[in-house]
mmCIF file of C-alpha atoms in Angstrom:
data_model
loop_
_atom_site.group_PDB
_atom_site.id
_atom_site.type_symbol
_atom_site.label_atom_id
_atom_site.label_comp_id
_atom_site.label_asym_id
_atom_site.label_seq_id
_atom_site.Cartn_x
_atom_site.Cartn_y
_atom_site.Cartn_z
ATOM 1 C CA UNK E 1 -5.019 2.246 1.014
ATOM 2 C CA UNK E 2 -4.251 2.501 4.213
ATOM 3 C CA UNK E 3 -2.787 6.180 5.935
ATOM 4 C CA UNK E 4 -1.663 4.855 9.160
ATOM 5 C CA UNK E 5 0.863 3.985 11.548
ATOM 6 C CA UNK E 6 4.130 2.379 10.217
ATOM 7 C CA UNK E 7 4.040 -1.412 10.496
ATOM 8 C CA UNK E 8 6.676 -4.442 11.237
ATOM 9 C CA UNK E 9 6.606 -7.757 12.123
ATOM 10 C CA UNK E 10 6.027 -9.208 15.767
ATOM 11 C CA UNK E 11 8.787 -11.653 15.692
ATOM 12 C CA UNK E 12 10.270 -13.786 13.146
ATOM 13 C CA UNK E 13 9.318 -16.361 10.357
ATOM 14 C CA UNK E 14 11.769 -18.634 7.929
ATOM 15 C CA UNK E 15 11.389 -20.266 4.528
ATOM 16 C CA UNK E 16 13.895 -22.587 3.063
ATOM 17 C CA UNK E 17 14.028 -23.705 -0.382
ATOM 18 C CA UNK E 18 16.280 -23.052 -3.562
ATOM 19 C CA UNK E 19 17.106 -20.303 -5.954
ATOM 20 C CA UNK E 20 15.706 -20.168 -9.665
ATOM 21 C CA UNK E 21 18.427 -19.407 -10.980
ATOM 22 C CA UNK E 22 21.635 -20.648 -8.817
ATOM 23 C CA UNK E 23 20.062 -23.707 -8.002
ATOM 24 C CA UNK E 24 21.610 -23.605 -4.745
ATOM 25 C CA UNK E 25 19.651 -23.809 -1.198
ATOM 26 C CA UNK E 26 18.933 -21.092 0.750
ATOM 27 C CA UNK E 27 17.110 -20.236 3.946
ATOM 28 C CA UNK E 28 15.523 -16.456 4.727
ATOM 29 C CA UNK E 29 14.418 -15.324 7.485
ATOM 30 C CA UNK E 30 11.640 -11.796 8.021
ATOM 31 C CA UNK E 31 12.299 -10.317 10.835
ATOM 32 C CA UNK E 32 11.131 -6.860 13.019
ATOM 33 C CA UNK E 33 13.081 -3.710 11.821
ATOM 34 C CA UNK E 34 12.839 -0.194 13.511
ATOM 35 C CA UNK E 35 10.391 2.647 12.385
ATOM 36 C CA UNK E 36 11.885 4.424 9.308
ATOM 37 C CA UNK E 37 14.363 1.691 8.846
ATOM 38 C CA UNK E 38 12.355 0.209 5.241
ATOM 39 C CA UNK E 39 13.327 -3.209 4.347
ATOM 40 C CA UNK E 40 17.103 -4.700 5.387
ATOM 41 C CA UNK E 41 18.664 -7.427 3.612
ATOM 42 C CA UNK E 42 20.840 -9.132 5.811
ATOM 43 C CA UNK E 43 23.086 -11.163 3.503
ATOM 44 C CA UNK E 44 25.013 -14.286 6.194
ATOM 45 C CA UNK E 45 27.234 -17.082 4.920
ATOM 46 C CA UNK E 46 29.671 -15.175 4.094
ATOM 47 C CA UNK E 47 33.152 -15.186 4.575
ATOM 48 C CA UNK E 48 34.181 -12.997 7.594
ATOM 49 C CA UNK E 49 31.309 -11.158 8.475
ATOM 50 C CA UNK E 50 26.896 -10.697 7.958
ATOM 51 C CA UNK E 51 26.582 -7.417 5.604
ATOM 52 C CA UNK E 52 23.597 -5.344 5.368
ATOM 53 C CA UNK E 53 22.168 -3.740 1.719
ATOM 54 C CA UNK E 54 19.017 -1.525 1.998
ATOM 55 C CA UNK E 55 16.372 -3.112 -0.630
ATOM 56 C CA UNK E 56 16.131 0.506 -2.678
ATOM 57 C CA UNK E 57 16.814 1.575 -6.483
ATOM 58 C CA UNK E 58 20.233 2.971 -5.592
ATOM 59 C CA UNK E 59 21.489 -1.256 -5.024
ATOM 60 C CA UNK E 60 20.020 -2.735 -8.404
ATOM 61 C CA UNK E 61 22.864 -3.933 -10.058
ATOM 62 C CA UNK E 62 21.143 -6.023 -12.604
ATOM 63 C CA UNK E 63 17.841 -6.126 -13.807
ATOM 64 C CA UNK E 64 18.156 -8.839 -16.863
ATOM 65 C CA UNK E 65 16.560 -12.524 -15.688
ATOM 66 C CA UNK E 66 15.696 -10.716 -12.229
ATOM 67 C CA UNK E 67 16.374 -7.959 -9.582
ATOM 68 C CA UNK E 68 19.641 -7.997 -8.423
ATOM 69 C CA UNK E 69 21.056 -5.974 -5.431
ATOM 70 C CA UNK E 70 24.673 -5.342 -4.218
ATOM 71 C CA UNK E 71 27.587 -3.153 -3.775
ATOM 72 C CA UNK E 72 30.861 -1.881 -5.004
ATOM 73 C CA UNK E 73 31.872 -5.496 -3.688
ATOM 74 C CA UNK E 74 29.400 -6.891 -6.522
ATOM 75 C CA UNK E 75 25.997 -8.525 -6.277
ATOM 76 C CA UNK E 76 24.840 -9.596 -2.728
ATOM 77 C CA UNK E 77 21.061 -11.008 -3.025
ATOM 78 C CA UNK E 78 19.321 -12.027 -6.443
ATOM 79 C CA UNK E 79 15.356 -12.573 -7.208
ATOM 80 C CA UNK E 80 14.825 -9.898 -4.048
ATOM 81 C CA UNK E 81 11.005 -8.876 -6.134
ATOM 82 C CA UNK E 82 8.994 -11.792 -5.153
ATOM 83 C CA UNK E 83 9.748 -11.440 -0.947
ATOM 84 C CA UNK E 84 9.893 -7.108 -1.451
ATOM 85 C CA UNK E 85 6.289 -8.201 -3.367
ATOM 86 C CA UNK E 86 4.988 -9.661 -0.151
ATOM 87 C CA UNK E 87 6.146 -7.248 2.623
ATOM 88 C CA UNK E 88 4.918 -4.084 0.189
ATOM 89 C CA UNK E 89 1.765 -6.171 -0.788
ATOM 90 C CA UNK E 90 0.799 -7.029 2.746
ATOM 91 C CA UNK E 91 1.100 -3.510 4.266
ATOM 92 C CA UNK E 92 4.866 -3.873 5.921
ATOM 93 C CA UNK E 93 6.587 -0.883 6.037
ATOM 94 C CA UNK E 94 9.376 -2.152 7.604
ATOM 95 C CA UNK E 95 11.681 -5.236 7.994
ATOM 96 C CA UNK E 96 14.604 -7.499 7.916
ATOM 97 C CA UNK E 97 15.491 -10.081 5.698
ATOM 98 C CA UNK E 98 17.955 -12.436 6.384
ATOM 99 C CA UNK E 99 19.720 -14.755 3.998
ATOM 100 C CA UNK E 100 21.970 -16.996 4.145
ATOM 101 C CA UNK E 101 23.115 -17.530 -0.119
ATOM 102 C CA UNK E 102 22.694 -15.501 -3.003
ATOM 103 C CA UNK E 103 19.576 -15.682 -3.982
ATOM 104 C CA UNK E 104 16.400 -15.504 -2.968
ATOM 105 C CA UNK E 105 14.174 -18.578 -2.495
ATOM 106 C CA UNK E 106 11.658 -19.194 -5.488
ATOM 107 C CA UNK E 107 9.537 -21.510 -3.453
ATOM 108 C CA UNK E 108 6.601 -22.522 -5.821
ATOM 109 C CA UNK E 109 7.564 -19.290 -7.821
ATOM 110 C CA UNK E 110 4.961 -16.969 -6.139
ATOM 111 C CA UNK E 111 4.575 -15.358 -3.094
ATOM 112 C CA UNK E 112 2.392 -17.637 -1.190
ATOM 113 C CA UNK E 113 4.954 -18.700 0.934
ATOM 114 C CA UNK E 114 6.338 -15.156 2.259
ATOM 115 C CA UNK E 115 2.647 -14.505 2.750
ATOM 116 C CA UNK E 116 2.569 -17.097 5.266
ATOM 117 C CA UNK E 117 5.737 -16.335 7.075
ATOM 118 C CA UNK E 118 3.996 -12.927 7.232
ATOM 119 C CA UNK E 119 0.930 -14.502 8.538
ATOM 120 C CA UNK E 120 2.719 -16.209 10.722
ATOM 121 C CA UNK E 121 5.234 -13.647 12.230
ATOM 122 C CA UNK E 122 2.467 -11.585 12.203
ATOM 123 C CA UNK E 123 1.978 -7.842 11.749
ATOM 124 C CA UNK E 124 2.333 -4.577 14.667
ATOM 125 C CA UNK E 125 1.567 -1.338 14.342
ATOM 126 C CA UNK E 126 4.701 1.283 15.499
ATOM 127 C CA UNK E 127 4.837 4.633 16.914
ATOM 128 C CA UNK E 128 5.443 6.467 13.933
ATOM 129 C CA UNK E 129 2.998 7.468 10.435
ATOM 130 C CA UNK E 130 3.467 5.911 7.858
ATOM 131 C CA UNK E 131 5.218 7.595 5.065
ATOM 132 C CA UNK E 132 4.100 7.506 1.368
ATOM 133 C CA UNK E 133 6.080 9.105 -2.318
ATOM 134 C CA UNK E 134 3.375 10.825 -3.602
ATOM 135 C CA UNK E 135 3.231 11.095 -7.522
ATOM 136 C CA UNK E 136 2.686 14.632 -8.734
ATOM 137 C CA UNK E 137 3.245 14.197 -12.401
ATOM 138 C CA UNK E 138 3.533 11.413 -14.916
ATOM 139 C CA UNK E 139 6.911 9.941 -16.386
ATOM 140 C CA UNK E 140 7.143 7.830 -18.427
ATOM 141 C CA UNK E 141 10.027 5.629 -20.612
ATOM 142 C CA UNK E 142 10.295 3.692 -23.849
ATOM 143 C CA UNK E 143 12.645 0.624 -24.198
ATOM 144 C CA UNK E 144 12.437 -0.680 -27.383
ATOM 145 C CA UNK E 145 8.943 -1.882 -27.646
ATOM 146 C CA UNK E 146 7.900 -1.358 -24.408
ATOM 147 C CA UNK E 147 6.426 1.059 -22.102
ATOM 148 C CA UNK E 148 5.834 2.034 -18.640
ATOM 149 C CA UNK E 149 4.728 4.923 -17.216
ATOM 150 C CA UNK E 150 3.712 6.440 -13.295
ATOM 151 C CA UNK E 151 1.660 8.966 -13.093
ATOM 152 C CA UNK E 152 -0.497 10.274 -10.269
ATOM 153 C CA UNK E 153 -3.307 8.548 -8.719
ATOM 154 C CA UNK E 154 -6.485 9.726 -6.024
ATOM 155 C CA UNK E 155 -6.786 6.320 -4.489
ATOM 156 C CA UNK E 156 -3.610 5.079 -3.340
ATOM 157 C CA UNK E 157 -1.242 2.541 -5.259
ATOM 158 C CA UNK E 158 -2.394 1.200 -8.845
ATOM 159 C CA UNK E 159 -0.709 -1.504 -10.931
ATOM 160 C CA UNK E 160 -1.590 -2.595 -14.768
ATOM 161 C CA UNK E 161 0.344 -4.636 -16.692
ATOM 162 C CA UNK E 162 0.009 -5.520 -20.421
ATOM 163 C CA UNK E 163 1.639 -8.681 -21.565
ATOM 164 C CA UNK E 164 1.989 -9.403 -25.757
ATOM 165 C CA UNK E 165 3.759 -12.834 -26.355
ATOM 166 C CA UNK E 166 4.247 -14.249 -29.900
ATOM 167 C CA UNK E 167 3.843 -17.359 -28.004
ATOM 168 C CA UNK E 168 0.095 -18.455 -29.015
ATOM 169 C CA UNK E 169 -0.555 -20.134 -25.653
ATOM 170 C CA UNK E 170 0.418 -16.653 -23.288
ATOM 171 C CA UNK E 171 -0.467 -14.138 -26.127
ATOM 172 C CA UNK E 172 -2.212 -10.846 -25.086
ATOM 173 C CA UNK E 173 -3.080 -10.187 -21.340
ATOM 174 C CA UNK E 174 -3.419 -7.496 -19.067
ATOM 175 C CA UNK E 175 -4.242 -6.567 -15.530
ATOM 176 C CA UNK E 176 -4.588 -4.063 -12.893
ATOM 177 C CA UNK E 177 -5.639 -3.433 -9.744
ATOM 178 C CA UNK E 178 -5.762 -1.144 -6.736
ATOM 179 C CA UNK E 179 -3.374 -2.737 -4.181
ATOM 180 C CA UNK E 180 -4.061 -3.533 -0.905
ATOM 181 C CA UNK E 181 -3.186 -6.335 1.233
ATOM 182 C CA UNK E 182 -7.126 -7.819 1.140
ATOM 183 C CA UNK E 183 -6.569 -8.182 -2.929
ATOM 184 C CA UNK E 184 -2.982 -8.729 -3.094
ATOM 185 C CA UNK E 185 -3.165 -11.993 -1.455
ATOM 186 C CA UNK E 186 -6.332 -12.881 -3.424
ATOM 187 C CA UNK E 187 -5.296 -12.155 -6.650
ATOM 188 C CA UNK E 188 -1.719 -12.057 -7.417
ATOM 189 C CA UNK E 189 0.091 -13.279 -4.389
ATOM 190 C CA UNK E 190 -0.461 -16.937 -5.972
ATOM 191 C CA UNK E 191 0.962 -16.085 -9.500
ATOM 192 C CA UNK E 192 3.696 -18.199 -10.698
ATOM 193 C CA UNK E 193 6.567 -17.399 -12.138
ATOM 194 C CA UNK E 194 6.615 -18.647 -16.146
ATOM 195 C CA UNK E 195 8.865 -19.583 -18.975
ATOM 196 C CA UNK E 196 9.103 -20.789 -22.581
ATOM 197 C CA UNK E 197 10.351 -24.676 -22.840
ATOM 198 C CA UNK E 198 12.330 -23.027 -26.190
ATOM 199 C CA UNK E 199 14.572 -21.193 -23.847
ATOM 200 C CA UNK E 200 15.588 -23.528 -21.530
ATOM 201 C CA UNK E 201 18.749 -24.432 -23.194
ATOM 202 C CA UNK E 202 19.869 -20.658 -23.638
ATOM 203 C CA UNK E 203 19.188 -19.441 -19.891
ATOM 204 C CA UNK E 204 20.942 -23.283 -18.596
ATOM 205 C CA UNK E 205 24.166 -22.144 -21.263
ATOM 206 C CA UNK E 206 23.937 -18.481 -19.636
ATOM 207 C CA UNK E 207 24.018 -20.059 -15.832
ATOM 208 C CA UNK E 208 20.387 -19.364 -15.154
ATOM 209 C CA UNK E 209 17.341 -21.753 -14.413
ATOM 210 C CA UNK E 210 19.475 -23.994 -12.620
ATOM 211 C CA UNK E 211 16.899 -24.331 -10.138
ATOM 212 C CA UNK E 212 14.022 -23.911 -12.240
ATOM 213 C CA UNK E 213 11.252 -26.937 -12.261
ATOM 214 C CA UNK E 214 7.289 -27.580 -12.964
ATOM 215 C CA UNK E 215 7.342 -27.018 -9.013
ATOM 216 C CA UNK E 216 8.283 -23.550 -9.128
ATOM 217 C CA UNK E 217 7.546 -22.283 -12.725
ATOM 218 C CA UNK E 218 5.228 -22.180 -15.287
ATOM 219 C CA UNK E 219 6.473 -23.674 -18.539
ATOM 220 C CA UNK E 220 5.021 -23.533 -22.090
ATOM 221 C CA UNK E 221 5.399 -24.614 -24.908
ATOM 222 C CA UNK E 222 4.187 -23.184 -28.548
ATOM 223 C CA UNK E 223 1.019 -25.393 -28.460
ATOM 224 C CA UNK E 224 0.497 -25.985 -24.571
ATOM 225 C CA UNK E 225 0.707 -25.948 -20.936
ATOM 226 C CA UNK E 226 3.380 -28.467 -19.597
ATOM 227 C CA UNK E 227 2.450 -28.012 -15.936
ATOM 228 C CA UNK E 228 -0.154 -31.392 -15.327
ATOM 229 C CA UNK E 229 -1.845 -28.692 -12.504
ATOM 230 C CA UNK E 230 -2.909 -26.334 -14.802
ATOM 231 C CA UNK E 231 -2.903 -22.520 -13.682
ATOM 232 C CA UNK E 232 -4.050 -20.771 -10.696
ATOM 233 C CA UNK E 233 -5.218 -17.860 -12.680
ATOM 234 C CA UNK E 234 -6.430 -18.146 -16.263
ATOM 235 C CA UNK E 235 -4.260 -14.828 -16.992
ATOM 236 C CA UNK E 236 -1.702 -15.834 -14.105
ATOM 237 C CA UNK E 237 1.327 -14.953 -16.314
ATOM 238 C CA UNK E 238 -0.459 -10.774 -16.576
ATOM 239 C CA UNK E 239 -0.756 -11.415 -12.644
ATOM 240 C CA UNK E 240 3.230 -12.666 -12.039
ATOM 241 C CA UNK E 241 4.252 -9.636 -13.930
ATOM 242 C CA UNK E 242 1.833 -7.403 -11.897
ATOM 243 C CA UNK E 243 3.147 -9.095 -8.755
ATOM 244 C CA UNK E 244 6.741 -8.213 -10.042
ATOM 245 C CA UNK E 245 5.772 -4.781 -10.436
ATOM 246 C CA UNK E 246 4.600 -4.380 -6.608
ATOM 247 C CA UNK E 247 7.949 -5.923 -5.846
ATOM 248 C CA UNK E 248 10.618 -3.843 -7.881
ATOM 249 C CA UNK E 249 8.304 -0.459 -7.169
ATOM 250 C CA UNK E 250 9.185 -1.667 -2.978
ATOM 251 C CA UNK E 251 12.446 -0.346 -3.992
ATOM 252 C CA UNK E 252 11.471 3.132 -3.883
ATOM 253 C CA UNK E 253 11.870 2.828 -0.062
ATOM 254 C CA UNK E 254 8.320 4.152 0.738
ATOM 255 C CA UNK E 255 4.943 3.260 -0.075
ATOM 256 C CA UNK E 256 4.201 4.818 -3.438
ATOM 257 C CA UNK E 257 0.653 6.625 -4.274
ATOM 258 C CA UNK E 258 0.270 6.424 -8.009
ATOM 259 C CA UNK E 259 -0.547 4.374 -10.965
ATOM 260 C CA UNK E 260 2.234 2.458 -13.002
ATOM 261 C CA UNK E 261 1.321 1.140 -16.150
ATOM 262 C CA UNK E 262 3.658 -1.001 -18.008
ATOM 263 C CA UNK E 263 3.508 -2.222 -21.496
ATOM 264 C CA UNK E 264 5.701 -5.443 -22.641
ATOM 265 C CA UNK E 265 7.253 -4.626 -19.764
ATOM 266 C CA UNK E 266 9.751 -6.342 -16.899
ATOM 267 C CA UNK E 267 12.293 -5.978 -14.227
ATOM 268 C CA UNK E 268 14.346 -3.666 -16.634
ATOM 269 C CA UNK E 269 11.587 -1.240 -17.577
ATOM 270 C CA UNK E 270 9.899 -1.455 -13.842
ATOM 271 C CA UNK E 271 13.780 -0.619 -12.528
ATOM 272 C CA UNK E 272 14.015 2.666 -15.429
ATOM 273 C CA UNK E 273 10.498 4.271 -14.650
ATOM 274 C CA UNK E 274 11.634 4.245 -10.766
ATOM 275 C CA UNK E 275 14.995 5.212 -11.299
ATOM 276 C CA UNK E 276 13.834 8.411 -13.350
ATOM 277 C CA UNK E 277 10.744 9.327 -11.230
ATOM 278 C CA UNK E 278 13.302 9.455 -8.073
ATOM 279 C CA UNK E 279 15.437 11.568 -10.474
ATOM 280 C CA UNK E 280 12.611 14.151 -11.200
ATOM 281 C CA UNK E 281 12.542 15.980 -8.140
ATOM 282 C CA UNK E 282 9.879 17.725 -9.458
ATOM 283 C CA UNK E 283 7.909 14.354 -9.853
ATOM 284 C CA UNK E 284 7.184 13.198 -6.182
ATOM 285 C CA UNK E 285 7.331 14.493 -2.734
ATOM 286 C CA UNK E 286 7.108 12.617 0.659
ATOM 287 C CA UNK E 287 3.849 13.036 2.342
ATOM 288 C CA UNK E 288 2.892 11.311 6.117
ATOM 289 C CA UNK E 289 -0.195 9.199 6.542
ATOM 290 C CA UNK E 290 -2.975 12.009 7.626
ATOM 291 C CA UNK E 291 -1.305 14.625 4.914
ATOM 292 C CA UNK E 292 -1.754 11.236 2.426
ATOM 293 C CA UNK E 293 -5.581 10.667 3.564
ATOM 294 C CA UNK E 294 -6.064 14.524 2.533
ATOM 295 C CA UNK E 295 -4.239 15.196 -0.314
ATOM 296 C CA UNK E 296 -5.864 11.832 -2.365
ATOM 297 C CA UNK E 297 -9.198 13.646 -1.380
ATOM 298 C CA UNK E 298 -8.097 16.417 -3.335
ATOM 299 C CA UNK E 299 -6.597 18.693 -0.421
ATOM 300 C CA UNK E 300 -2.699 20.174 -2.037
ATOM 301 C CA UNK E 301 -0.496 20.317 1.348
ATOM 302 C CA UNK E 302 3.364 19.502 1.024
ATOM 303 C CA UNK E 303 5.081 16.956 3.761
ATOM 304 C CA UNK E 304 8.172 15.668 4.566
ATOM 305 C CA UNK E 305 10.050 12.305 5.354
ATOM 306 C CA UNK E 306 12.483 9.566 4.687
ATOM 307 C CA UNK E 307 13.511 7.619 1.400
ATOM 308 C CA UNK E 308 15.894 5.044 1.804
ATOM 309 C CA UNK E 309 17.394 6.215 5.473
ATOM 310 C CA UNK E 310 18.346 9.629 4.070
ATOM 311 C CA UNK E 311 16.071 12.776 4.602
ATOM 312 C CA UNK E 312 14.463 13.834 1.888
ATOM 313 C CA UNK E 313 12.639 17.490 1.020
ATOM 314 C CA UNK E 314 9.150 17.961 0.705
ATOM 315 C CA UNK E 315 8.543 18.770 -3.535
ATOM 316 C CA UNK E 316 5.203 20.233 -4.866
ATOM 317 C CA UNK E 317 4.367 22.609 -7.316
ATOM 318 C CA UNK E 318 6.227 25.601 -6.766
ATOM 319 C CA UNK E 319 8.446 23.848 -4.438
ATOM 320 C CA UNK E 320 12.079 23.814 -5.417
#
């Protein structure tokens, strides 16, 4: 974990391709963004005039088949967790991203390909420390069968993720790992995106999947693997969920240092354990980068910053 400067892009990268679930095209486009600004979606193609959404928890507007953000106007940009994966992932504190149709592109279903607009772009350090929500005590919430849970952490960000299918093929898998930008694009940048063949015909009937194909997902059935390429991971579907998990967690507008554990988990349960550590003010505070480097040594100082453009107080034990 890194407790520097803030970061941005150098200048500015595009993908085209189409969206998982709309089926329609799209083209997106990273872009610089000022210090403390966090990550602008830049929604264009619309009628009358470009409008602006700040990727945070406050704009989810649905969570079901994928994170959804938008307004009082309704939903703006769908699928935002795989492109918020790679900008958190790779260190980016700070950017826009500009689309021109509903939906995020899929691509090939990971992130590989916002990687490389990052790598291409490039990365710059700004004149301001980086800001991180540091966890101070667990919380945790039940859905059903599963379970997630933040809680704090001495080494920076942490992500585990425990899959149980009655599928035979995906079954039980888990995984975990300290992120950085070294190890996110090594293991779980590349994860795919995955499905069951049995519920094609339900998402196509509910409008979803339109754009879904063996080029951007990974489809089973209940005796096999239907992709001819075989998978990038041998628990790749553990790693997709963990790289969904970097990607929804973005929207707490900062850097977060904690673990999050999540059990039978997705975009719903990733969205609730956010939502109600942000609500616990008694659960995080906002530390800068050298107060960061100290306190996951073990040294108890209280700091200040910015969540999602607003100011927001400093909250420790004993702090109200």
């Amino acid at each position: 974990m890194k407790f520097s400067r803030q970061t941005t892009l150098r200048a500015q990268a595009t993908v085209a391709g189409v969206g998982v679930h709309s089926g329609l095209p799209v083209t997106l486009t990273l872009g610089p963004a000022p210090v403390d600004a966090g990550f602008i979606f830049v929604r264009t193609g619309l009628e009358g005039r470009d409008r602006e959404i700040q990727a945070t928890a406050e704009q989810v507007i649905a969570t079901d088949f994928a994170t959804v953000l938008g307004d009082r106007s309704g939903p703006l940009v769908s699928t935002a967790e795989h492109v918020l994966a790679a900008l958190r992932g790779m260190g980016i504190d700070n950017a826009t991203i500009e689309i021109d149709g509903p939906e995020v592109p899929i691509m090939d279903g990971s992130a590989a390909a916002f990687i490389a607009a990052i790598d291409q772009a490039g990365i710059v350090n700004q004149p301001a420390q980086r800001r991180f929500i540091q966890v101070l005590k667990p919380v945790s919430v039940k859905v059903g069968d599963s379970f997630g849970e933040i809680r704090p952490y001495a080494n920076g960000f942490r992500a585990e993720v425990e899959i149980d299918f009655t599928n035979p093929v995906i079954g039980q898998q888990s995984y975990g790992f300290d992120v950085s930008p070294e190890r996110f694009r090594r293991e779980v940048g590349r994860a795919r995106t995955f499905g069951l063949m049995g519920d094609v015909a339900r998402l196509w009937s509910a409008g979803y999947a339109l754009g879904a194909s063996f080029e951007n997902t990974v489809v089973f059935d209940e005796e096999r693997l239907l992709n001819t390429e075989g998978l990038r991971y041998a628990d790749e579907c553990a790693r997709h969920k963990v790289l969904d998990v970097i990607g929804d967690l973005a929207l707490a507008g900062l850097p977060l240092l904690g673990a999050y554990r999540s059990v039978r988990g997705g975009h719903k349960l990733n969205h609730a354990v956010l939502t109600a550590l942000l609500a616990d003010r008694t659960a995080w505070r906002v530390v800068e980068g050298e107060v960061a480097r100290r306190t996951t040594r073990g040294v108890a100082e209280v700091g200040s910053g910015i969540v999602g453009g607003r100011i927001a107080a400093a909250y420790g034990p004993g702090v109200s």
